[in-house]
Coordinates of C-alpha atoms and ligand atoms in Angstrom, one line a residue:
M653 CA -35.6 -16.9 4.2
A654 CA -38.1 -16.0 7.2
L655 CA -39.7 -19.1 7.8
L656 CA -43.2 -19.3 9.1
T657 CA -44.2 -20.5 12.5
P658 CA -47.1 -22.0 14.3
E659 CA -47.7 -19.1 16.2
D660 CA -48.1 -17.3 12.0
L661 CA -50.5 -20.0 10.9
A662 CA -52.8 -20.7 14.2
N663 CA -55.6 -18.4 12.6
M664 CA -55.1 -19.6 9.8
T665 CA -58.4 -21.1 8.7
D666 CA -60.3 -18.1 9.7
A667 CA -58.0 -15.9 7.7
L668 CA -58.6 -17.5 4.8
V669 CA -62.1 -17.1 4.7
E670 CA -62.4 -13.8 5.3
N671 CA -59.6 -12.5 3.3
D672 CA -62.0 -14.4 0.5
R673 CA -64.7 -12.5 1.3
L674 CA -62.4 -9.5 0.9
I675 CA -61.1 -9.8 -2.6
T676 CA -64.6 -10.9 -3.9
E677 CA -65.9 -7.5 -2.0
L678 CA -62.9 -5.7 -4.2
T679 CA -62.6 -7.3 -7.0
T680 CA -65.8 -9.4 -7.7
Y681 CA -63.9 -12.9 -8.3
S682 CA -63.6 -15.0 -5.4
L683 CA -60.4 -16.4 -4.8
D684 CA -60.7 -19.8 -7.1
G685 CA -62.6 -18.2 -9.6
L686 CA -59.4 -14.9 -9.9
C687 CA -57.5 -17.9 -10.2
R688 CA -59.3 -19.6 -12.4
K689 CA -59.5 -16.7 -14.6
I690 CA -55.7 -15.5 -14.5
Y691 CA -53.9 -19.3 -15.0
G692 CA -57.3 -20.0 -17.6
T693 CA -57.2 -23.5 -15.5
A694 CA -59.8 -25.2 -13.3
P695 CA -59.6 -28.6 -11.5
A696 CA -60.7 -31.8 -12.7
K697 CA -60.6 -34.0 -9.4
E698 CA -56.7 -33.9 -8.7
K699 CA -55.8 -35.9 -5.7
V700 CA -53.5 -33.5 -3.7
A701 CA -51.1 -35.4 -1.2
I702 CA -48.9 -33.3 1.3
I703 CA -45.5 -34.5 2.8
P704 CA -43.9 -33.0 5.6
I705 CA -40.9 -32.6 5.4
T706 CA -37.7 -33.1 7.7
A707 CA -35.2 -31.4 6.3
G708 CA -33.4 -27.7 8.0
G709 CA -35.7 -25.9 9.9
G710 CA -37.5 -29.7 9.4
I711 CA -41.5 -29.9 10.5
I712 CA -43.6 -27.1 11.4
G713 CA -46.0 -27.3 13.6
S714 CA -49.4 -26.8 11.4
F715 CA -48.1 -26.5 8.4
S716 CA -49.0 -29.3 5.9
E717 CA -52.9 -28.9 8.3
S718 CA -53.3 -25.4 6.9
L719 CA -52.6 -26.9 3.1
L720 CA -54.7 -29.5 3.7
F721 CA -57.2 -27.2 4.8
T722 CA -56.9 -25.2 1.4
V723 CA -57.1 -27.9 -0.9
Q724 CA -60.7 -29.4 0.9
H725 CA -61.7 -25.4 1.4
F726 CA -61.3 -25.1 -2.4
G727 CA -63.4 -28.4 -2.8
M728 CA -60.2 -30.8 -3.8
D729 CA -59.2 -34.0 -2.3
G730 CA -56.5 -34.0 -0.3
F731 CA -54.1 -35.7 2.1
I732 CA -50.9 -35.8 4.2
T733 CA -49.1 -38.6 4.4
E734 CA -48.1 -40.3 7.5
N735 CA -44.5 -41.0 6.2
T736 CA -42.2 -37.9 6.0
D737 CA -39.8 -37.3 3.3
V738 CA -38.9 -40.0 0.6
A739 CA -41.1 -42.7 2.5
G740 CA -43.7 -39.6 2.2
W741 CA -43.4 -39.7 -1.6
Y742 CA -43.5 -43.0 -2.4
E743 CA -47.3 -43.6 -0.2
A744 CA -48.0 -40.0 -2.1
V745 CA -47.6 -41.7 -5.6
T746 CA -48.5 -45.4 -3.9
K747 CA -51.9 -44.3 -3.0
G748 CA -52.6 -42.0 -6.4
A749 CA -51.7 -38.7 -6.1
D750 CA -52.0 -36.4 -8.5
I751 CA -50.2 -33.4 -7.4
I752 CA -47.7 -33.2 -4.2
L753 CA -47.5 -30.3 -2.2
M754 CA -44.2 -30.2 0.0
A755 CA -41.7 -27.4 1.6
D756 CA -38.2 -27.2 2.9
D757 CA -36.2 -24.3 4.3
L758 CA -35.6 -23.4 0.4
A759 CA -38.4 -23.8 -1.7
Y760 CA -42.4 -24.8 -1.4
I761 CA -43.2 -26.2 -4.3
A762 CA -46.5 -27.8 -6.1
H763 CA -45.7 -30.8 -8.8
N764 CA -48.3 -31.7 -11.0
L765 CA -47.0 -35.8 -11.8
R766 CA -49.7 -36.0 -15.2
N767 CA -48.8 -33.2 -16.6
G768 CA -45.4 -32.4 -15.3
K769 CA -46.1 -28.9 -14.6
I770 CA -44.3 -27.4 -11.7
A771 CA -44.7 -24.0 -9.5
H772 CA -43.0 -22.3 -6.9
N773 CA -44.9 -20.6 -4.1
Q774 CA -42.9 -17.1 -4.3
I775 CA -43.7 -16.7 -8.0
C776 CA -47.4 -17.7 -7.8
T777 CA -48.2 -15.9 -4.6
G778 CA -46.5 -12.8 -5.8
R779 CA -48.5 -12.9 -8.8
I780 CA -51.9 -13.5 -7.2
Y781 CA -50.9 -11.1 -4.5
A782 CA -50.8 -8.7 -7.6
E783 CA -53.5 -10.1 -9.8
I784 CA -56.2 -8.8 -6.9
L785 CA -54.7 -5.4 -6.8
C786 CA -54.8 -5.6 -10.8
H787 CA -58.5 -6.6 -10.6
A788 CA -60.2 -4.0 -7.7
K789 CA -62.5 -1.5 -8.2
G790 CA -62.1 1.9 -7.7
G791 CA -59.1 4.5 -7.5
K792 CA -58.9 8.0 -8.8
D793 CA -62.4 9.6 -9.5
G794 CA -64.2 5.9 -8.7
G795 CA -62.1 4.3 -12.0
D796 CA -59.6 2.0 -11.6
D797 CA -56.1 3.5 -10.7
K798 CA -53.1 2.3 -13.2
D799 CA -50.6 3.9 -10.1
V800 CA -49.1 0.9 -7.8
L801 CA -46.2 1.1 -5.3
V802 CA -44.2 -2.1 -4.5
L803 CA -42.3 -2.0 -1.3
G804 CA -40.1 -4.8 -1.0
L805 CA -37.9 -6.2 -4.2
G806 CA -37.3 -10.0 -3.5
K807 CA -38.2 -13.0 -4.6
V808 CA -41.7 -12.4 -4.0
G809 CA -41.9 -8.6 -5.5
T810 CA -40.4 -9.5 -8.4
P811 CA -42.8 -11.5 -9.9
A812 CA -45.7 -8.7 -8.3
L813 CA -43.6 -6.4 -10.7
E814 CA -43.5 -8.4 -13.7
T815 CA -47.1 -8.8 -13.3
F816 CA -48.2 -5.3 -12.4
L817 CA -46.1 -4.4 -16.2
N818 CA -48.2 -6.6 -18.2
E819 CA -51.6 -5.0 -17.2
K820 CA -50.2 -2.2 -18.0
F821 CA -49.7 -0.6 -14.8
N822 CA -46.9 2.8 -14.0
V823 CA -45.3 0.9 -11.3
Y824 CA -43.2 2.5 -8.3
V825 CA -40.9 0.8 -6.8
F826 CA -39.2 0.4 -3.4
D827 CA -36.7 -1.4 -1.2
V828 CA -34.5 -0.9 1.6
D829 CA -31.9 -2.4 -0.8
S830 CA -30.7 0.2 -2.8
N831 CA -28.5 -2.1 -5.0
R832 CA -31.5 -4.1 -5.3
V833 CA -33.6 -1.1 -6.6
N834 CA -30.9 -0.5 -9.0
E835 CA -30.9 -3.6 -10.4
I836 CA -34.6 -3.5 -10.8
A837 CA -34.7 -0.4 -12.6
S838 CA -32.0 -1.5 -14.8
Q839 CA -34.0 -4.5 -16.0
Y840 CA -37.2 -3.1 -16.1
P841 CA -39.5 0.1 -16.9
V842 CA -40.1 1.3 -13.5
F843 CA -40.4 4.4 -11.6
K844 CA -38.0 4.5 -8.5
Y845 CA -39.9 5.5 -5.1
D846 CA -38.8 8.2 -3.3
S847 CA -40.4 9.6 -0.4
E848 CA -38.6 12.8 0.0
K849 CA -37.9 13.8 -2.6
E850 CA -41.0 13.3 -4.7
P851 CA -43.8 12.2 -2.1
K852 CA -47.1 10.5 -3.4
S853 CA -49.3 8.3 -2.1
F854 CA -51.0 5.5 -3.9
F855 CA -54.2 3.5 -3.8
K856 CA -53.0 0.4 -4.7
I857 CA -49.8 -0.9 -2.8
F858 CA -48.4 -4.2 -2.9
E859 CA -45.6 -4.9 -0.3
A860 CA -43.4 -8.6 0.5
T861 CA -40.5 -7.3 2.8
P862 CA -40.5 -9.3 6.6
C863 CA -40.2 -6.0 8.2
P864 CA -42.9 -4.2 10.4
D865 CA -44.0 -0.4 9.7
T866 CA -43.0 -0.9 5.7
I867 CA -46.2 1.7 4.6
S868 CA -46.1 5.0 5.8
E869 CA -48.7 7.7 6.5
S870 CA -47.6 9.7 3.1
V871 CA -47.9 6.7 0.9
L872 CA -51.7 6.2 2.1
K873 CA -54.4 7.8 0.6
Q874 CA -58.2 7.2 2.0
N875 CA -59.6 4.0 1.3
S876 CA -56.2 2.4 0.2
I877 CA -56.4 -1.4 -1.1
V878 CA -52.9 -3.2 0.3
S879 CA -51.9 -6.4 -0.9
T880 CA -49.9 -7.9 0.8
P881 CA -48.2 -11.7 1.6
G882 CA -45.5 -9.8 3.7
I883 CA -44.9 -11.2 7.3
P884 CA -45.3 -9.4 9.5
L885 CA -48.0 -7.2 8.9
G886 CA -46.8 -3.9 6.9
I887 CA -49.0 -1.7 8.2
S888 CA -50.0 -0.3 11.5
D889 CA -53.8 -1.1 12.9
E890 CA -53.7 2.7 13.7
L891 CA -53.3 4.0 10.3
I892 CA -55.4 0.6 8.8
E893 CA -57.9 2.6 11.2
K894 CA -57.4 6.2 10.4
Y895 CA -57.2 5.8 6.6
N896 CA -60.2 2.6 6.0
V897 CA -57.1 0.4 4.6
R898 CA -58.4 -2.5 3.0
V899 CA -55.6 -5.6 3.8
V900 CA -55.5 -9.0 2.1
Q901 CA -52.8 -11.2 3.9
E902 CA -52.9 -14.4 5.5
P903 CA -50.3 -16.6 6.0
L904 CA -50.3 -19.5 3.7
G905 CA -53.1 -20.2 1.6
I906 CA -53.5 -18.2 -0.9
G907 CA -50.5 -18.3 -2.6
T908 CA -50.7 -22.8 -2.2
L909 CA -54.4 -22.0 -4.1
S910 CA -52.5 -20.0 -6.7
M911 CA -49.2 -22.6 -7.1
L912 CA -52.6 -25.0 -7.4
Y913 CA -53.8 -23.5 -10.2
A914 CA -50.7 -22.8 -11.9
V915 CA -50.0 -26.6 -12.2
F916 CA -53.5 -27.9 -13.5
Ligands
NAD207 P1 -36.6 -11.7 -0.4 O1 -35.8 -11.6 1.0 O2 -36.5 -12.2 -1.3 O3 -37.3 -9.9 -0.3 C1 -37.9 -9.7 0.6 C2 -37.3 -7.8 -0.1 O4 -37.5 -6.8 1.3 C3 -35.6 -7.6 0.1 O5 -34.9 -7.3 -1.2 C4 -34.9 -6.8 1.0 O6 -34.5 -5.5 0.9 C5 -36.8 -6.0 1.2 N1 -36.8 -5.5 2.9 C6 -36.3 -5.3 3.8 N2 -36.9 -4.6 4.7 C7 -37.7 -3.4 4.3 C8 -38.2 -2.5 3.8 N3 -38.3 -1.9 5.5 N4 -39.1 -1.9 3.4 C9 -38.8 -2.4 1.9 N5 -38.2 -3.2 1.3 C10 -37.7 -4.0 2.2 O7 -38.3 -12.1 0.8 P2 -39.4 -13.2 -0.4 O8 -39.4 -14.3 0.1 O9 -39.6 -12.0 -1.5 O10 -40.5 -12.9 1.1 C11 -41.1 -11.8 1.3 C12 -41.8 -11.6 2.5 O11 -42.9 -12.4 2.2 C13 -41.7 -12.5 3.7 O12 -41.7 -12.0 4.8 C14 -42.4 -14.3 3.5 O13 -42.2 -14.6 4.5 C15 -43.5 -13.7 3.0 N6 -44.3 -14.6 2.0 C16 -45.3 -14.8 2.8 C17 -46.2 -15.7 1.6 C18 -47.5 -15.8 2.0 O14 -48.0 -16.9 1.3 N7 -48.3 -14.8 2.9 C19 -45.7 -16.2 0.6 C20 -43.8 -16.5 0.4 C21 -43.2 -15.2 1.5
2YG208 O1 -43.1 -29.9 5.9 C1 -43.1 -28.8 7.0 O2 -43.7 -29.2 7.7 C2 -42.0 -27.6 6.8 N1 -40.5 -28.2 6.0 C3 -42.1 -26.5 6.1 C4 -40.2 -25.7 6.1 C5 -41.4 -24.4 5.1 C6 -40.7 -23.2 4.9 N2 -41.3 -22.1 4.5 C7 -41.6 -20.8 5.4 O3 -41.8 -20.5 6.1 C8 -41.9 -19.8 4.3 N3 -41.4 -19.0 4.2 C9 -42.8 -20.4 3.0 C10 -44.2 -20.7 3.0 C11 -44.8 -20.0 2.0 C12 -46.0 -18.8 3.1 N4 -45.2 -17.9 4.0
MG209 MG1 -50.9 -16.3 0.8

């Protein structure tokens, strides 16, 4: 898995605020309003402890700080433990934490110590970026367009496509790994997207790959919406400008808020 870098997180606070504004414009829901709607939960003064974890690649500069910003920006009480790892867990619990946020190289989780709920970043990220597209207005003849293109069928893309199917979308899928496409197509009622055999453009595009330039001109319409947790961004500035594409992308906070609502 590609790990975040401090550079990825450099503009995270501005990006979270700007994305929340764009999500509200596109869906009429603020990010926390959308989380409340999809999970049916709300914060109840939980105290969120963020534990820095040194395992594997170790501490990522600005990772814990970005989580704390997210927690506090959405009105919750949070703190970063002074200790790391097991000593950090002891500190979190003895200081009265209700929810733990922590990540190693394989998993980033939220765990609510009061109700036992646990959430995984990849699942919650796929879900929220998909729900943003599901709730985005406009498309075909100004009405709601039920076609969506999902690029990247990994640990984030798969829960996203499940979300689209639950919301009765026609889901077109593509991955560079054709085995993965076949595996997904054998498990879910999706259409394999083939840009050469059957080109098609989309108003709604979801992207979760670790590669740039995955979104080609042929799949774009004027005013398309791209909702993408993928890092780096899969669409060029040139195409964004040419097609007036609205892009929802932010490195950490949107997925984190989705995790918190999943465990409230
Ligand atoms: P993954 O490795 O499980 O899946 C990625 C998939 O993309 C793979 O199936 C791979 O074959 C496919 N792929 C690679 N290049 C492609 C291309 N050019 N076109 C189409 N498909 C391609 O990874 P993941 O855990 O699902 O994460 C996907 C991306 O999302 C990563 O960049 C990750 O860092 C990012 N991510 C972001 C957030 C966030 O909050 N923004 C959260 C979690 C993950
Ligand atoms: O506590 C720390 O600072 C580190 N142990 C955090 C490690 C996080 C590693 N995971 C990633 O970089 C991501 N792929 C998962 C985070 C989701 C947002 N992209
Ligand atoms: Mg995010």
